[in-house]
Amino acid sequence: MKTKLIILLWLVVFSSTAFGAANKADTMLVEKQHFTTKDFTTVSGVTLEQVDIGWESYGKLNANKDNVILITHYFSGTSHAAGKYKADDALPGYWDAIIGPGKAIDTNKYYVISSDTLVNANWHDENVITTGPAST
């Protein structure tokens, strides 16, 4: 029983340290990027005149260009995986607890990319850049 209690206490301390709210001074600020391509043909053969995709990156691409991690979000997610657009934003990205300097996905080591998708259900969000389902 004592061992279980020690393990439980350790887990509580670890989780509150590793996944707790970030210090405002440590908040990673990110900028939404915009990619556009013309005449994109889908697998079904439909051609879209223009496709717009929003994306974010965290960290730096190394000289060998072999330190990239691609974050593919869940269906109703967005490219906003980490950080904040402005220091006073209410919430950081959905994986902010694990993406950033010194975190599990360490942006001091890796160049992390996250993009919006064409099937993004959040096309109405002002921070989502996607041709999205509303355009077809």
mmCIF file with all atom_site columns, C-alpha atoms in Angstrom:
data_model
loop_
_atom_site.group_PDB
_atom_site.id
_atom_site.type_symbol
_atom_site.label_atom_id
_atom_site.label_alt_id
_atom_site.label_comp_id
_atom_site.label_asym_id
_atom_site.label_entity_id
_atom_site.label_seq_id
_atom_site.pdbx_PDB_ins_code
_atom_site.Cartn_x
_atom_site.Cartn_y
_atom_site.Cartn_z
_atom_site.occupancy
_atom_site.B_iso_or_equiv
_atom_site.pdbx_formal_charge
_atom_site.auth_seq_id
_atom_site.auth_comp_id
_atom_site.auth_asym_id
_atom_site.auth_atom_id
_atom_site.pdbx_PDB_model_num
ATOM 1   C CA . MET A 1 1   ? 0.000   0.000  0.000   1.00 0.00 ? 1   MET A CA 1
ATOM 2   C CA . LYS A 1 2   ? 2.828   2.371  0.877   1.00 0.00 ? 2   LYS A CA 1
ATOM 3   C CA . THR A 1 3   ? 4.454   1.716  -2.501  1.00 0.00 ? 3   THR A CA 1
ATOM 4   C CA . LYS A 1 4   ? 1.196   2.487  -4.321  1.00 0.00 ? 4   LYS A CA 1
ATOM 5   C CA . LEU A 1 5   ? 0.842   5.734  -2.389  1.00 0.00 ? 5   LEU A CA 1
ATOM 6   C CA . ILE A 1 6   ? 4.408   6.773  -3.239  1.00 0.00 ? 6   ILE A CA 1
ATOM 7   C CA . ILE A 1 7   ? 3.816   5.992  -6.921  1.00 0.00 ? 7   ILE A CA 1
ATOM 8   C CA . LEU A 1 8   ? 0.552   7.946  -6.884  1.00 0.00 ? 8   LEU A CA 1
ATOM 9   C CA . LEU A 1 9   ? 2.220   10.959 -5.256  1.00 0.00 ? 9   LEU A CA 1
ATOM 10  C CA . TRP A 1 10  ? 5.080   10.785 -7.746  1.00 0.00 ? 10  TRP A CA 1
ATOM 11  C CA . LEU A 1 11  ? 2.611   10.722 -10.655 1.00 0.00 ? 11  LEU A CA 1
ATOM 12  C CA . VAL A 1 12  ? 0.736   13.735 -9.286  1.00 0.00 ? 12  VAL A CA 1
ATOM 13  C CA . VAL A 1 13  ? 3.962   15.720 -8.841  1.00 0.00 ? 13  VAL A CA 1
ATOM 14  C CA . PHE A 1 14  ? 5.285   14.675 -12.256 1.00 0.00 ? 14  PHE A CA 1
ATOM 15  C CA . SER A 1 15  ? 2.058   15.445 -14.091 1.00 0.00 ? 15  SER A CA 1
ATOM 16  C CA . SER A 1 16  ? 1.611   18.847 -12.476 1.00 0.00 ? 16  SER A CA 1
ATOM 17  C CA . THR A 1 17  ? 5.220   19.740 -13.283 1.00 0.00 ? 17  THR A CA 1
ATOM 18  C CA . ALA A 1 18  ? 5.320   18.343 -16.814 1.00 0.00 ? 18  ALA A CA 1
ATOM 19  C CA . PHE A 1 19  ? 1.807   19.262 -17.872 1.00 0.00 ? 19  PHE A CA 1
ATOM 20  C CA . GLY A 1 20  ? 1.043   22.265 -15.685 1.00 0.00 ? 20  GLY A CA 1
ATOM 21  C CA . ALA A 1 21  ? 0.379   25.737 -16.935 1.00 0.00 ? 21  ALA A CA 1
ATOM 22  C CA . ALA A 1 22  ? 3.368   27.395 -18.508 1.00 0.00 ? 22  ALA A CA 1
ATOM 23  C CA . ASN A 1 23  ? 4.930   30.454 -16.985 1.00 0.00 ? 23  ASN A CA 1
ATOM 24  C CA . LYS A 1 24  ? 3.952   33.529 -19.035 1.00 0.00 ? 24  LYS A CA 1
ATOM 25  C CA . ALA A 1 25  ? 7.642   34.274 -19.587 1.00 0.00 ? 25  ALA A CA 1
ATOM 26  C CA . ASP A 1 26  ? 8.034   30.799 -21.114 1.00 0.00 ? 26  ASP A CA 1
ATOM 27  C CA . THR A 1 27  ? 5.116   31.117 -23.531 1.00 0.00 ? 27  THR A CA 1
ATOM 28  C CA . MET A 1 28  ? 6.201   30.315 -27.078 1.00 0.00 ? 28  MET A CA 1
ATOM 29  C CA . LEU A 1 29  ? 4.740   32.818 -29.549 1.00 0.00 ? 29  LEU A CA 1
ATOM 30  C CA . VAL A 1 30  ? 3.972   31.449 -33.003 1.00 0.00 ? 30  VAL A CA 1
ATOM 31  C CA . GLU A 1 31  ? 2.927   32.921 -36.330 1.00 0.00 ? 31  GLU A CA 1
ATOM 32  C CA . LYS A 1 32  ? 0.411   31.320 -38.673 1.00 0.00 ? 32  LYS A CA 1
ATOM 33  C CA . GLN A 1 33  ? 1.880   30.762 -42.148 1.00 0.00 ? 33  GLN A CA 1
ATOM 34  C CA . HIS A 1 34  ? -0.049  30.517 -45.435 1.00 0.00 ? 34  HIS A CA 1
ATOM 35  C CA . PHE A 1 35  ? 0.560   28.148 -48.367 1.00 0.00 ? 35  PHE A CA 1
ATOM 36  C CA . THR A 1 36  ? -1.333  28.460 -51.678 1.00 0.00 ? 36  THR A CA 1
ATOM 37  C CA . THR A 1 37  ? -1.275  26.205 -54.724 1.00 0.00 ? 37  THR A CA 1
ATOM 38  C CA . LYS A 1 38  ? -3.273  26.386 -57.953 1.00 0.00 ? 38  LYS A CA 1
ATOM 39  C CA . ASP A 1 39  ? -5.164  23.670 -59.868 1.00 0.00 ? 39  ASP A CA 1
ATOM 40  C CA . PHE A 1 40  ? -5.041  20.988 -57.183 1.00 0.00 ? 40  PHE A CA 1
ATOM 41  C CA . THR A 1 41  ? -6.549  17.680 -58.342 1.00 0.00 ? 41  THR A CA 1
ATOM 42  C CA . THR A 1 42  ? -8.000  15.431 -55.657 1.00 0.00 ? 42  THR A CA 1
ATOM 43  C CA . VAL A 1 43  ? -7.845  11.635 -55.641 1.00 0.00 ? 43  VAL A CA 1
ATOM 44  C CA . SER A 1 44  ? -11.416 11.563 -56.978 1.00 0.00 ? 44  SER A CA 1
ATOM 45  C CA . GLY A 1 45  ? -10.369 13.663 -59.982 1.00 0.00 ? 45  GLY A CA 1
ATOM 46  C CA . VAL A 1 46  ? -11.991 16.940 -58.916 1.00 0.00 ? 46  VAL A CA 1
ATOM 47  C CA . THR A 1 47  ? -9.747  19.939 -59.566 1.00 0.00 ? 47  THR A CA 1
ATOM 48  C CA . LEU A 1 48  ? -9.848  22.871 -57.158 1.00 0.00 ? 48  LEU A CA 1
ATOM 49  C CA . GLU A 1 49  ? -8.749  26.162 -58.752 1.00 0.00 ? 49  GLU A CA 1
ATOM 50  C CA . GLN A 1 50  ? -6.905  27.228 -55.620 1.00 0.00 ? 50  GLN A CA 1
ATOM 51  C CA . VAL A 1 51  ? -6.057  25.493 -52.371 1.00 0.00 ? 51  VAL A CA 1
ATOM 52  C CA . ASP A 1 52  ? -5.085  27.439 -49.253 1.00 0.00 ? 52  ASP A CA 1
ATOM 53  C CA . ILE A 1 53  ? -3.508  25.732 -46.256 1.00 0.00 ? 53  ILE A CA 1
ATOM 54  C CA . GLY A 1 54  ? -2.428  27.308 -42.983 1.00 0.00 ? 54  GLY A CA 1
ATOM 55  C CA . TRP A 1 55  ? 0.541   25.943 -41.097 1.00 0.00 ? 55  TRP A CA 1
ATOM 56  C CA . GLU A 1 56  ? 2.783   26.639 -38.129 1.00 0.00 ? 56  GLU A CA 1
ATOM 57  C CA . SER A 1 57  ? 6.331   25.662 -37.306 1.00 0.00 ? 57  SER A CA 1
ATOM 58  C CA . TYR A 1 58  ? 8.265   25.485 -34.074 1.00 0.00 ? 58  TYR A CA 1
ATOM 59  C CA . GLY A 1 59  ? 12.040  25.168 -33.702 1.00 0.00 ? 59  GLY A CA 1
ATOM 60  C CA . LYS A 1 60  ? 14.644  25.400 -36.464 1.00 0.00 ? 60  LYS A CA 1
ATOM 61  C CA . LEU A 1 61  ? 15.372  23.225 -39.477 1.00 0.00 ? 61  LEU A CA 1
ATOM 62  C CA . ASN A 1 62  ? 18.952  21.923 -39.257 1.00 0.00 ? 62  ASN A CA 1
ATOM 63  C CA . ALA A 1 63  ? 21.481  21.996 -42.121 1.00 0.00 ? 63  ALA A CA 1
ATOM 64  C CA . ASN A 1 64  ? 20.852  18.322 -42.985 1.00 0.00 ? 64  ASN A CA 1
ATOM 65  C CA . LYS A 1 65  ? 17.079  18.912 -42.960 1.00 0.00 ? 65  LYS A CA 1
ATOM 66  C CA . ASP A 1 66  ? 16.612  15.668 -41.030 1.00 0.00 ? 66  ASP A CA 1
ATOM 67  C CA . ASN A 1 67  ? 15.121  16.937 -37.769 1.00 0.00 ? 67  ASN A CA 1
ATOM 68  C CA . VAL A 1 68  ? 11.513  17.425 -38.939 1.00 0.00 ? 68  VAL A CA 1
ATOM 69  C CA . ILE A 1 69  ? 8.456   16.160 -37.071 1.00 0.00 ? 69  ILE A CA 1
ATOM 70  C CA . LEU A 1 70  ? 5.054   16.517 -38.776 1.00 0.00 ? 70  LEU A CA 1
ATOM 71  C CA . ILE A 1 71  ? 2.062   16.861 -36.464 1.00 0.00 ? 71  ILE A CA 1
ATOM 72  C CA . THR A 1 72  ? -1.121  15.640 -38.138 1.00 0.00 ? 72  THR A CA 1
ATOM 73  C CA . HIS A 1 73  ? -4.023  16.867 -36.068 1.00 0.00 ? 73  HIS A CA 1
ATOM 74  C CA . TYR A 1 74  ? -7.256  15.092 -35.279 1.00 0.00 ? 74  TYR A CA 1
ATOM 75  C CA . PHE A 1 75  ? -10.268 15.648 -37.550 1.00 0.00 ? 75  PHE A CA 1
ATOM 76  C CA . SER A 1 76  ? -11.718 18.614 -35.688 1.00 0.00 ? 76  SER A CA 1
ATOM 77  C CA . GLY A 1 77  ? -8.341  20.084 -34.763 1.00 0.00 ? 77  GLY A CA 1
ATOM 78  C CA . THR A 1 78  ? -6.262  22.825 -36.317 1.00 0.00 ? 78  THR A CA 1
ATOM 79  C CA . SER A 1 79  ? -2.619  23.515 -37.033 1.00 0.00 ? 79  SER A CA 1
ATOM 80  C CA . HIS A 1 80  ? -2.347  25.331 -33.704 1.00 0.00 ? 80  HIS A CA 1
ATOM 81  C CA . ALA A 1 81  ? -0.478  22.596 -31.836 1.00 0.00 ? 81  ALA A CA 1
ATOM 82  C CA . ALA A 1 82  ? 1.665   24.729 -29.527 1.00 0.00 ? 82  ALA A CA 1
ATOM 83  C CA . GLY A 1 83  ? 2.354   28.220 -28.275 1.00 0.00 ? 83  GLY A CA 1
ATOM 84  C CA . LYS A 1 84  ? 0.130   31.257 -28.571 1.00 0.00 ? 84  LYS A CA 1
ATOM 85  C CA . TYR A 1 85  ? -0.443  33.801 -31.316 1.00 0.00 ? 85  TYR A CA 1
ATOM 86  C CA . LYS A 1 86  ? -0.325  36.614 -28.730 1.00 0.00 ? 86  LYS A CA 1
ATOM 87  C CA . ALA A 1 87  ? 0.980   36.504 -25.152 1.00 0.00 ? 87  ALA A CA 1
ATOM 88  C CA . ASP A 1 88  ? -2.491  37.312 -23.795 1.00 0.00 ? 88  ASP A CA 1
ATOM 89  C CA . ASP A 1 89  ? -4.351  34.569 -25.733 1.00 0.00 ? 89  ASP A CA 1
ATOM 90  C CA . ALA A 1 90  ? -6.559  32.580 -23.382 1.00 0.00 ? 90  ALA A CA 1
ATOM 91  C CA . LEU A 1 91  ? -5.294  29.156 -24.429 1.00 0.00 ? 91  LEU A CA 1
ATOM 92  C CA . PRO A 1 92  ? -2.160  27.770 -26.057 1.00 0.00 ? 92  PRO A CA 1
ATOM 93  C CA . GLY A 1 93  ? -2.137  25.124 -28.790 1.00 0.00 ? 93  GLY A CA 1
ATOM 94  C CA . TYR A 1 94  ? -3.612  21.706 -27.981 1.00 0.00 ? 94  TYR A CA 1
ATOM 95  C CA . TRP A 1 95  ? -0.218  19.968 -27.477 1.00 0.00 ? 95  TRP A CA 1
ATOM 96  C CA . ASP A 1 96  ? 1.528   22.900 -25.810 1.00 0.00 ? 96  ASP A CA 1
ATOM 97  C CA . ALA A 1 97  ? 2.346   20.696 -22.802 1.00 0.00 ? 97  ALA A CA 1
ATOM 98  C CA . ILE A 1 98  ? 4.581   18.470 -24.950 1.00 0.00 ? 98  ILE A CA 1
ATOM 99  C CA . ILE A 1 99  ? 5.839   20.735 -27.779 1.00 0.00 ? 99  ILE A CA 1
ATOM 100 C CA . GLY A 1 100 ? 8.421   23.379 -26.973 1.00 0.00 ? 100 GLY A CA 1
ATOM 101 C CA . PRO A 1 101 ? 11.914  23.971 -25.629 1.00 0.00 ? 101 PRO A CA 1
ATOM 102 C CA . GLY A 1 102 ? 12.888  21.176 -23.228 1.00 0.00 ? 102 GLY A CA 1
ATOM 103 C CA . LYS A 1 103 ? 9.555   19.356 -23.618 1.00 0.00 ? 103 LYS A CA 1
ATOM 104 C CA . ALA A 1 104 ? 8.936   15.834 -24.967 1.00 0.00 ? 104 ALA A CA 1
ATOM 105 C CA . ILE A 1 105 ? 8.952   17.160 -28.542 1.00 0.00 ? 105 ILE A CA 1
ATOM 106 C CA . ASP A 1 106 ? 11.907  19.460 -27.936 1.00 0.00 ? 106 ASP A CA 1
ATOM 107 C CA . THR A 1 107 ? 11.981  22.429 -30.299 1.00 0.00 ? 107 THR A CA 1
ATOM 108 C CA . ASN A 1 108 ? 15.624  23.024 -29.378 1.00 0.00 ? 108 ASN A CA 1
ATOM 109 C CA . LYS A 1 109 ? 16.284  19.738 -31.214 1.00 0.00 ? 109 LYS A CA 1
ATOM 110 C CA . TYR A 1 110 ? 13.418  19.292 -33.700 1.00 0.00 ? 110 TYR A CA 1
ATOM 111 C CA . TYR A 1 111 ? 11.728  21.396 -36.377 1.00 0.00 ? 111 TYR A CA 1
ATOM 112 C CA . VAL A 1 112 ? 8.023   20.744 -35.862 1.00 0.00 ? 112 VAL A CA 1
ATOM 113 C CA . ILE A 1 113 ? 5.395   21.460 -38.534 1.00 0.00 ? 113 ILE A CA 1
ATOM 114 C CA . SER A 1 114 ? 1.632   21.344 -38.081 1.00 0.00 ? 114 SER A CA 1
ATOM 115 C CA . SER A 1 115 ? -0.851  22.188 -40.842 1.00 0.00 ? 115 SER A CA 1
ATOM 116 C CA . ASP A 1 116 ? -4.546  22.746 -41.308 1.00 0.00 ? 116 ASP A CA 1
ATOM 117 C CA . THR A 1 117 ? -6.203  20.230 -43.624 1.00 0.00 ? 117 THR A CA 1
ATOM 118 C CA . LEU A 1 118 ? -8.767  20.403 -46.410 1.00 0.00 ? 118 LEU A CA 1
ATOM 119 C CA . VAL A 1 119 ? -11.261 18.517 -44.259 1.00 0.00 ? 119 VAL A CA 1
ATOM 120 C CA . ASN A 1 120 ? -10.825 20.844 -41.293 1.00 0.00 ? 120 ASN A CA 1
ATOM 121 C CA . ALA A 1 121 ? -14.101 21.215 -39.453 1.00 0.00 ? 121 ALA A CA 1
ATOM 122 C CA . ASN A 1 122 ? -12.966 24.558 -38.000 1.00 0.00 ? 122 ASN A CA 1
ATOM 123 C CA . TRP A 1 123 ? -12.925 26.523 -41.267 1.00 0.00 ? 123 TRP A CA 1
ATOM 124 C CA . HIS A 1 124 ? -15.026 29.197 -39.519 1.00 0.00 ? 124 HIS A CA 1
ATOM 125 C CA . ASP A 1 125 ? -12.223 29.898 -36.967 1.00 0.00 ? 125 ASP A CA 1
ATOM 126 C CA . GLU A 1 126 ? -10.374 33.123 -37.891 1.00 0.00 ? 126 GLU A CA 1
ATOM 127 C CA . ASN A 1 127 ? -7.019  31.407 -37.197 1.00 0.00 ? 127 ASN A CA 1
ATOM 128 C CA . VAL A 1 128 ? -7.679  28.502 -39.562 1.00 0.00 ? 128 VAL A CA 1
ATOM 129 C CA . ILE A 1 129 ? -6.492  28.923 -43.139 1.00 0.00 ? 129 ILE A CA 1
ATOM 130 C CA . THR A 1 130 ? -7.922  26.202 -45.331 1.00 0.00 ? 130 THR A CA 1
ATOM 131 C CA . THR A 1 131 ? -9.830  25.862 -48.527 1.00 0.00 ? 131 THR A CA 1
ATOM 132 C CA . GLY A 1 132 ? -11.924 23.555 -46.361 1.00 0.00 ? 132 GLY A CA 1
ATOM 133 C CA . PRO A 1 133 ? -15.219 21.775 -46.830 1.00 0.00 ? 133 PRO A CA 1
ATOM 134 C CA . ALA A 1 134 ? -17.146 25.041 -47.107 1.00 0.00 ? 134 ALA A CA 1
ATOM 135 C CA . SER A 1 135 ? -15.487 25.805 -50.434 1.00 0.00 ? 135 SER A CA 1
ATOM 136 C CA . THR A 1 136 ? -16.469 22.672 -52.340 1.00 0.00 ? 136 THR A CA 1
#
